[in-house]
Short mmCIF file of C-alpha atoms in Angstrom, two decimals:
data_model
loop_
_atom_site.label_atom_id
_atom_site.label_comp_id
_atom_site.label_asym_id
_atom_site.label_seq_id
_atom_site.Cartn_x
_atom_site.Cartn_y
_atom_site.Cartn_z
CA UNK A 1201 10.92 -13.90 -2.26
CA UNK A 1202 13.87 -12.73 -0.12
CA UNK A 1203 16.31 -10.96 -2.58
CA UNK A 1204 18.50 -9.40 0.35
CA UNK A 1205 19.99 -9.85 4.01
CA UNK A 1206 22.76 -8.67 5.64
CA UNK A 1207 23.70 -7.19 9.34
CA UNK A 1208 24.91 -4.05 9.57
CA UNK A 1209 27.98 -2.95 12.01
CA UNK A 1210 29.05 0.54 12.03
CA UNK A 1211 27.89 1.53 8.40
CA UNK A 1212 29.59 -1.92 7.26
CA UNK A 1213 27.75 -5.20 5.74
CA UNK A 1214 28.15 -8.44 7.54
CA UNK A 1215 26.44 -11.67 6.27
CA UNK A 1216 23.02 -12.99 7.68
CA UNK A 1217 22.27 -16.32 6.98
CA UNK A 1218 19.43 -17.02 9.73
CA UNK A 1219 17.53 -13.34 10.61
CA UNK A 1220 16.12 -14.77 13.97
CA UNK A 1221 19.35 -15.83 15.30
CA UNK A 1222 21.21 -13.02 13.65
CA UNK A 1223 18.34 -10.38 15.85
CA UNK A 1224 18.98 -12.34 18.92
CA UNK A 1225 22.35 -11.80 18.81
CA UNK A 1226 22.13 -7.87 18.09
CA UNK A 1227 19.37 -7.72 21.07
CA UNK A 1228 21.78 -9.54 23.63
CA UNK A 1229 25.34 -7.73 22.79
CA UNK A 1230 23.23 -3.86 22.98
CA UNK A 1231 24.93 -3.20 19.71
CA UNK A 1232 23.88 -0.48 17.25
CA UNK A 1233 23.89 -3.27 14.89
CA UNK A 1234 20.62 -4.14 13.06
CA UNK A 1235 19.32 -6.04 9.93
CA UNK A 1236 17.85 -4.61 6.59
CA UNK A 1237 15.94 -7.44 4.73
CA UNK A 1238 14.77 -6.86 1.17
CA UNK A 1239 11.61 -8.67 -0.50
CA UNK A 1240 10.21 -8.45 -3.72
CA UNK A 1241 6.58 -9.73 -4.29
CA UNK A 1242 6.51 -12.11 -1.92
CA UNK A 1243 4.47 -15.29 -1.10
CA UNK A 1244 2.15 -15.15 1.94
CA UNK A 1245 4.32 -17.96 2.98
CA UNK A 1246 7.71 -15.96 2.64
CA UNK A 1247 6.20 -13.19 4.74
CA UNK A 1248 5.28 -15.74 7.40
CA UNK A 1249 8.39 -16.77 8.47
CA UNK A 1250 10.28 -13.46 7.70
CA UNK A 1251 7.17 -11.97 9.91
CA UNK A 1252 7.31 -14.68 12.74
CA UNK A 1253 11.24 -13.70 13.31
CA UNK A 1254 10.80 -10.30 13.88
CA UNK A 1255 7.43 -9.95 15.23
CA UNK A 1256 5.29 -8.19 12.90
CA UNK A 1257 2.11 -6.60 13.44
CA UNK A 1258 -0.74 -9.20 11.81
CA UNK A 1259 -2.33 -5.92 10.39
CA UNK A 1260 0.76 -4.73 8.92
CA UNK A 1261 1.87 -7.85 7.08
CA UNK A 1262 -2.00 -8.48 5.71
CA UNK A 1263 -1.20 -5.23 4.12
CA UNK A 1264 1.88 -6.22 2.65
CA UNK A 1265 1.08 -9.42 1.33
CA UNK A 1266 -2.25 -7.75 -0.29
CA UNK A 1267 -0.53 -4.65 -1.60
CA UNK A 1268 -2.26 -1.84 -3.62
CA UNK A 1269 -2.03 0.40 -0.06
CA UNK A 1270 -2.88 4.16 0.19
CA UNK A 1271 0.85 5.63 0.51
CA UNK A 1272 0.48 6.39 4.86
CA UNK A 1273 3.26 5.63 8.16
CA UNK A 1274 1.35 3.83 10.67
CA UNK A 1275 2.68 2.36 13.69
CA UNK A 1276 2.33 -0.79 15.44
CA UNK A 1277 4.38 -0.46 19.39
CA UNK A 1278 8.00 0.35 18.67
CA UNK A 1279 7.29 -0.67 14.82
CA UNK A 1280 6.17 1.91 12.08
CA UNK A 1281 5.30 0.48 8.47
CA UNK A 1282 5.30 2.57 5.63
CA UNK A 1283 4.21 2.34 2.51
CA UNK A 1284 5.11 4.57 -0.65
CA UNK A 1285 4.33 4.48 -4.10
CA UNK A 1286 7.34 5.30 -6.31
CA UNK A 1287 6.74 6.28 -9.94
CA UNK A 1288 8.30 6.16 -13.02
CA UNK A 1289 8.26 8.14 -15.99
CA UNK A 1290 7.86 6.12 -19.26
CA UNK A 1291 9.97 8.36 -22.20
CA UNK A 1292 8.08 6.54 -25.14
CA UNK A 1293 3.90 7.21 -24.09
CA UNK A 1294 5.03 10.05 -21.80
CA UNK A 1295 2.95 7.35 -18.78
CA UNK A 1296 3.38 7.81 -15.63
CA UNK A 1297 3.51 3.87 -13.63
CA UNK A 1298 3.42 3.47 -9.92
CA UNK A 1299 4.68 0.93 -8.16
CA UNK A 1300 4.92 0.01 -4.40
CA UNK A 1301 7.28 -0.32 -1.62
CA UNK A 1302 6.41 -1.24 1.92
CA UNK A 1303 8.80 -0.64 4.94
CA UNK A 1304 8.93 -1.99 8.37
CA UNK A 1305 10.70 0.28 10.70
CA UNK A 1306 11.83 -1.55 13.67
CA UNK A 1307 14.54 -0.66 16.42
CA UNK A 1308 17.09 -3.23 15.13
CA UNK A 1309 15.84 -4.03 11.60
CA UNK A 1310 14.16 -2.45 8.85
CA UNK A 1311 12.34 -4.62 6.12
CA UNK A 1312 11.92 -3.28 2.34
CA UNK A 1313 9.38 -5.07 0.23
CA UNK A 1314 8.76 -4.06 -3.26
CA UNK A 1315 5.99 -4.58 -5.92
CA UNK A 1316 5.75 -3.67 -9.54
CA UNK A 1317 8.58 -2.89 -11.97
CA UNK A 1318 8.30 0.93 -11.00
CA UNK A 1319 10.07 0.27 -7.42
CA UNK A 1320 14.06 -0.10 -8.15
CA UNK A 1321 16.06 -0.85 -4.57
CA UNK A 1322 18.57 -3.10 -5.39
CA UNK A 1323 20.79 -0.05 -6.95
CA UNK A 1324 19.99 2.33 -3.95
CA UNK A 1325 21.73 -0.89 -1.34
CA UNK A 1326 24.24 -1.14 -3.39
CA UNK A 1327 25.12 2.68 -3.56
CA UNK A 1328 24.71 2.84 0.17
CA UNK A 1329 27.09 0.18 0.92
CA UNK A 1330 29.42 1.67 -2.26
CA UNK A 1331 29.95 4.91 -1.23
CA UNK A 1332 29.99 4.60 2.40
CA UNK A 1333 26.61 6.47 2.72
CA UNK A 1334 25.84 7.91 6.24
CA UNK A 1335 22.92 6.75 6.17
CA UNK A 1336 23.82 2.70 7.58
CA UNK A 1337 25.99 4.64 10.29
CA UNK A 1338 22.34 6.06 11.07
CA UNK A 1339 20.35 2.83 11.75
CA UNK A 1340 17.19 1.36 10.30
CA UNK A 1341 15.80 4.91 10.20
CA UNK A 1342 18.71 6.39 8.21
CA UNK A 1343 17.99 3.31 5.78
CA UNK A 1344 14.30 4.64 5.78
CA UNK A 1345 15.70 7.88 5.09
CA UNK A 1346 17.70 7.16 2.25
CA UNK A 1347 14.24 5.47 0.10
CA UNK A 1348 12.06 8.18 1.13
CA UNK A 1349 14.58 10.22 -0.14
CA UNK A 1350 15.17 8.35 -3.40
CA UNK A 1351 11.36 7.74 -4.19
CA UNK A 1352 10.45 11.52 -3.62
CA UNK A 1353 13.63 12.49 -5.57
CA UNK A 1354 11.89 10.56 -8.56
CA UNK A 1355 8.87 12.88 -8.06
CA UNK A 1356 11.12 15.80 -8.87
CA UNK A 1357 12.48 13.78 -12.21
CA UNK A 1358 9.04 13.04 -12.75
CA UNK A 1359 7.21 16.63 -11.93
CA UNK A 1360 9.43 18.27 -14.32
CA UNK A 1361 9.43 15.57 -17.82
CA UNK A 1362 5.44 16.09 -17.05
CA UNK A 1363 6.13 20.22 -16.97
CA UNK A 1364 8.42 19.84 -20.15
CA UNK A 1365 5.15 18.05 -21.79
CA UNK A 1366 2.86 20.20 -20.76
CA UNK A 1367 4.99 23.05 -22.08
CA UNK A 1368 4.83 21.45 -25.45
CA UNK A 1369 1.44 21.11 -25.32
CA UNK A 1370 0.50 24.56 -24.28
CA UNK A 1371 2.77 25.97 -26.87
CA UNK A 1372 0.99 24.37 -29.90
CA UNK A 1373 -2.44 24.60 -28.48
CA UNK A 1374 -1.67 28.41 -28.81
CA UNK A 1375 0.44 27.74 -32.23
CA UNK A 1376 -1.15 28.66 -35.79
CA UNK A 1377 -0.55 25.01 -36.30
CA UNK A 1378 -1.90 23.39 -33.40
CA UNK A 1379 -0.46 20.30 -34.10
CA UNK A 1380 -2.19 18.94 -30.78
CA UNK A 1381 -5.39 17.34 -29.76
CA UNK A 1382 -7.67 16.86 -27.45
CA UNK A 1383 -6.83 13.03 -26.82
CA UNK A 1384 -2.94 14.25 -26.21
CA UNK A 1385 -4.27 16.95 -23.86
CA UNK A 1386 -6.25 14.26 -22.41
CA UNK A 1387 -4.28 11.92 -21.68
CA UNK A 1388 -1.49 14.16 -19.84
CA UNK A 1389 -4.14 15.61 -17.91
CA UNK A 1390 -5.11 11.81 -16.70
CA UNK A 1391 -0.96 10.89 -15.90
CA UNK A 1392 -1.08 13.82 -13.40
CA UNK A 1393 -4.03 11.93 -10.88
CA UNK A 1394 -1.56 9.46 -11.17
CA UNK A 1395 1.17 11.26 -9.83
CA UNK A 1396 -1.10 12.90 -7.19
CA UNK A 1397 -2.17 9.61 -5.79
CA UNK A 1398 1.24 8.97 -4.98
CA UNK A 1399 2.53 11.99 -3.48
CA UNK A 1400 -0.12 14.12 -1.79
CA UNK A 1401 -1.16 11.53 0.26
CA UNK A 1402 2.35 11.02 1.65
CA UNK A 1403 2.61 14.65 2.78
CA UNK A 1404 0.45 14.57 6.14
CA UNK A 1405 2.31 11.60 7.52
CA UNK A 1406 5.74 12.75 6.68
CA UNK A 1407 5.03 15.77 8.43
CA UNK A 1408 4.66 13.47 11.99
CA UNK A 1409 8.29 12.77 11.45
CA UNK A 1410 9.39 16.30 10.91
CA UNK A 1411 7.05 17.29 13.97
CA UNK A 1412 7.46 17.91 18.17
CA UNK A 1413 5.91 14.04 18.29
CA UNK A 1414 8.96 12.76 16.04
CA UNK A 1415 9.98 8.55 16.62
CA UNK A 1416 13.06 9.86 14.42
CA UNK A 1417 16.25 9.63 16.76
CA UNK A 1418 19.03 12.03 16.57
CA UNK A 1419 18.34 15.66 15.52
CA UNK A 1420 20.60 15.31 12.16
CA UNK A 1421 18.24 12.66 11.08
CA UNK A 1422 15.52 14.97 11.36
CA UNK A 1423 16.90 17.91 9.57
CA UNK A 1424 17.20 15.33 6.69
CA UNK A 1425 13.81 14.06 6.86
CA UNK A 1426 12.58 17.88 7.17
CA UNK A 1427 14.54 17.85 3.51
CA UNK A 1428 12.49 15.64 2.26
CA UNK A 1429 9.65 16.67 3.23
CA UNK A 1430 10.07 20.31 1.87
CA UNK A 1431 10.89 18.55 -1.70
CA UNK A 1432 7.64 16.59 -1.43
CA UNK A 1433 5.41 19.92 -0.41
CA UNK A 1434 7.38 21.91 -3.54
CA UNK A 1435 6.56 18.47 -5.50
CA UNK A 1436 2.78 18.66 -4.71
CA UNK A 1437 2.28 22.49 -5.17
CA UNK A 1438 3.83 22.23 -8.52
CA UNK A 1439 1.07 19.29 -9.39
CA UNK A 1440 -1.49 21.11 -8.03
CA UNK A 1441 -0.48 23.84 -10.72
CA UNK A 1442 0.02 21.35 -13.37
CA UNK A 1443 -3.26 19.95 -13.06
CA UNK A 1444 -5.04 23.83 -12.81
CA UNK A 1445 -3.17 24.64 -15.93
CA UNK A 1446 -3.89 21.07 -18.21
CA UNK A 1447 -7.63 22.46 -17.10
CA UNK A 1448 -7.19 26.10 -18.80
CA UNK A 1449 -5.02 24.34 -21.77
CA UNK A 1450 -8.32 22.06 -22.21
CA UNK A 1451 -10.93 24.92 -22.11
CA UNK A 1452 -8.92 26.60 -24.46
CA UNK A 1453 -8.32 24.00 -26.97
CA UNK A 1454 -11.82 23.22 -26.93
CA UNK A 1455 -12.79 26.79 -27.55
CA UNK A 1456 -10.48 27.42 -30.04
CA UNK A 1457 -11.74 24.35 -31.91
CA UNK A 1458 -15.19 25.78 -31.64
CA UNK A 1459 -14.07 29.37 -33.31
CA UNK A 1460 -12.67 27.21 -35.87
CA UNK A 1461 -16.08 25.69 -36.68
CA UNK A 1462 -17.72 28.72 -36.37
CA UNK A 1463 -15.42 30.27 -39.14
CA UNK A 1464 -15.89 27.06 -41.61
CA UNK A 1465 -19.67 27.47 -41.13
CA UNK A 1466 -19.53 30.77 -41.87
CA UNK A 1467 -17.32 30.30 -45.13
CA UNK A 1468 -19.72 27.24 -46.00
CA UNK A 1469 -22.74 29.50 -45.57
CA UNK A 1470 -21.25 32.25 -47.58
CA UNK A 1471 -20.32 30.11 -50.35
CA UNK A 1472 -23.63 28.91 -50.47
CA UNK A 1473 -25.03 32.37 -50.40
CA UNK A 1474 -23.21 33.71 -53.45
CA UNK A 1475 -24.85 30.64 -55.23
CA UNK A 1476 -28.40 31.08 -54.50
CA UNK A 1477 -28.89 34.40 -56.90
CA UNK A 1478 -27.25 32.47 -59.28
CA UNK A 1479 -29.63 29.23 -59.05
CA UNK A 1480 -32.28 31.41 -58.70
CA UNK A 1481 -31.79 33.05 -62.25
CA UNK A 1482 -30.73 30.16 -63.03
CA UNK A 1483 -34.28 28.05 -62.28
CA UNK A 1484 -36.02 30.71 -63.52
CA UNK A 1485 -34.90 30.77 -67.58
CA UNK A 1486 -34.54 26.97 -67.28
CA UNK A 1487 -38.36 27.27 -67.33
CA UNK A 1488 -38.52 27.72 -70.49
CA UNK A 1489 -41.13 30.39 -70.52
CA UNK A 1490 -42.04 31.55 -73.98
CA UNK A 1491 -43.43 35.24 -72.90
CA UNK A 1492 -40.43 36.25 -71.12
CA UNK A 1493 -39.32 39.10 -73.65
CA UNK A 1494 -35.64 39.44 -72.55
CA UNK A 1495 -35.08 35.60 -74.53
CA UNK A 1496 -36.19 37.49 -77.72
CA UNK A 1497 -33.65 40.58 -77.42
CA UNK A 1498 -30.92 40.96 -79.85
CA UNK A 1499 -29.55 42.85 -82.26
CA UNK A 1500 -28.30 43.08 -85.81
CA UNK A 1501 -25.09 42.05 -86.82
CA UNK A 1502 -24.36 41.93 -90.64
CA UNK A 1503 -26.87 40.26 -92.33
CA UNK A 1504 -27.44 37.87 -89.08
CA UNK A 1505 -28.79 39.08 -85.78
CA UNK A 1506 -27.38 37.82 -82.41
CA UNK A 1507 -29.76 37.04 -79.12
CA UNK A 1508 -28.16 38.25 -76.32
CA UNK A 1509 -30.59 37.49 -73.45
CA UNK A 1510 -28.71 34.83 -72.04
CA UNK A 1511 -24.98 36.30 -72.10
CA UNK A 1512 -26.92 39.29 -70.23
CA UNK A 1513 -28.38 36.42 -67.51
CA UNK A 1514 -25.21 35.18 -67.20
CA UNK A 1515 -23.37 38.01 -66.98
CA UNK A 1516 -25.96 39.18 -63.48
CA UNK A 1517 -25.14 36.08 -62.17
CA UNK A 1518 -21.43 36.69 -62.11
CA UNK A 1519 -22.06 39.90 -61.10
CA UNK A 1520 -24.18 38.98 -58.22
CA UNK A 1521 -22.17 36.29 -57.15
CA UNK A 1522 -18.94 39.02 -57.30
CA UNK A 1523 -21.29 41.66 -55.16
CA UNK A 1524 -22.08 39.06 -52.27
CA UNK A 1525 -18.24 38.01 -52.63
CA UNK A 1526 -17.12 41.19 -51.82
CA UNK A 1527 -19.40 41.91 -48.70
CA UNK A 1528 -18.18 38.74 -47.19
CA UNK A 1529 -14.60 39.27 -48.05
CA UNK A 1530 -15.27 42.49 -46.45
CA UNK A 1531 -17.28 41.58 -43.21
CA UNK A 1532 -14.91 38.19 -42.41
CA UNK A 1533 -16.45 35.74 -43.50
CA UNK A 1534 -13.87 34.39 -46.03
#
């Protein structure tokens, strides 16, 4: 559906209540006027007539009224469409959710259409037409500006709550506690794809409007747009890092976790050790054997005599079990 129209004079919103008549009007004064029309998941039906006003490319609106488009700037005679995929960060699962915006770039108009919750536009019109942004005095381009601007200005918000988590992370994956595991480690490491699917592919197409080939008019404009495009290149070598790093952080974990079960095998198997001598010994008097002369030692005491050929057993068990216990205490293995 259509959420927003207006003509713009000069920077300054003026109502549009019919957009063909309102762009014939612009196109036979020669004004620097032109029309910004926002959509929000829109009806193949809605697109139609918004499309048959202005003229758009059949191509181009298929696209729009399919969505789920690789983020690219093509261009279609004097028209460019865009599409970008703006983000947002979600505090409470630390997820990363795209969403989509697709704009139309024409010489007197510029059309906005937005899918998903993750592409807010209505605040950045309003903030424009506030504040008495420069960008309306700049044309449908400077509009274009202005969300290219705001959408890779969310990558920065973005890029750094997904450094702050992966700070966390690294810092108890290298804790004594290591309160972290792999699924957390995980499931960072699967946000940032996320993130890169939105921004890198944006890069080489931006860069045509910073180039000698540039449909940007005005060389202020283009200074701007060079602005943006030098926070989406910092934006994308800082994800490339991320995702190198939630690599190593990984390995790591998982080797870490792997010492760990070495050392609890190794304490299991020295437990275990200390208690064969004893079972052994053990086995062997609970034989029963009536030759074996040590169960027939004792000695007098009083008028009674006391057998001590079991105390003596026991007492080489303990102090075989206390022999092996100090050679593993001593080599590291408990």
């Amino acid at each position: 559906m259509i959420v927003d129209r207006a003509r713009y004079s000069a920077g300054h919103r003026q109502p549009c209540e019919d957009i063909g008549q309102a762009l014939e009007e612009i196109r036979a004064s020669g004004s620097q006027d032109f029309l910004w029309i926002g959509m929000r998941d829109p009806s193949a039906e809605t697109f139609d007539r918004v499309s048959g006003a202005l003229g758009l490319h059949r191509l181009a609106v298929e696209d729009s009224v399919k969505g789920d488009q690789r983020p690219k700037i093509e261009r279609y005679g004097d028209v460019h469409f865009v599409v970008l995929r703006p983000l947002r960060y979600v505090e409470a699962t630390s997820d990363v959710e795209s969403g989509e915006i697709m704009v139309f770039v024409g010489p007197d108009y510029i059309v906005t259409v937005r899918r998903g919750e993750a592409s807010p536009l209505a605040g950045l019109r309003s903030r424009l037409e506030g504040h008495g942004h420069g960008s309306l005095r700049h044309g449908p381009w400077g509009v274009f500006h202005a969300i290219i601007d705001f959408v890779v200005d969310q990558y920065l918000e973005i890029e750094d709550e997904l450094q702050s988590d992966l700070d966390d992370i690294e810092s108890s994956v290298f804790s004594p506690g290591r309160t972290v595991d792999t699924g957390e480690i995980y499931a960072l490491k699967r946000e940032v794809p996320e993130f890169k699917r939105a921004a890198l592919p944006l890069a080489r197409p931006l860069s045509q409007l910073v180039g000698p080939t540039t449909p940007v008019p005005g060389e202020e404009l283009r200074l701007l747009f060079r602005d943006v495009f030098d926070h989406l290149s910092l934006v994308n070598d800082n994800t490339e890092s991320q995702d190198r790093l939630l690599s190593d952080v990984l390995s790591a974990h998982l080797a870490r976790a792997g010492v760990q079960q070495n050392r609890d095998m190794r304490k299991i198997s020295a437990w275990a050790a200390m208690a064969a001598p004893a079972t052994m010994v053990a086995g062997v008097y609970g034989m029963n054997f009536e030759g074996m002369p040590e169960l027939s030692l004792s000695v007098h005491v009083g008028d009674g005599e006391l057998y001590y050929g079991y105390p003596l057993a026991l007492l080489a068990m303990g102090l075989l079990c206390f022999v092996l216990y100090r050679l593993f205490k001593r080599s590291g293995w408990l």
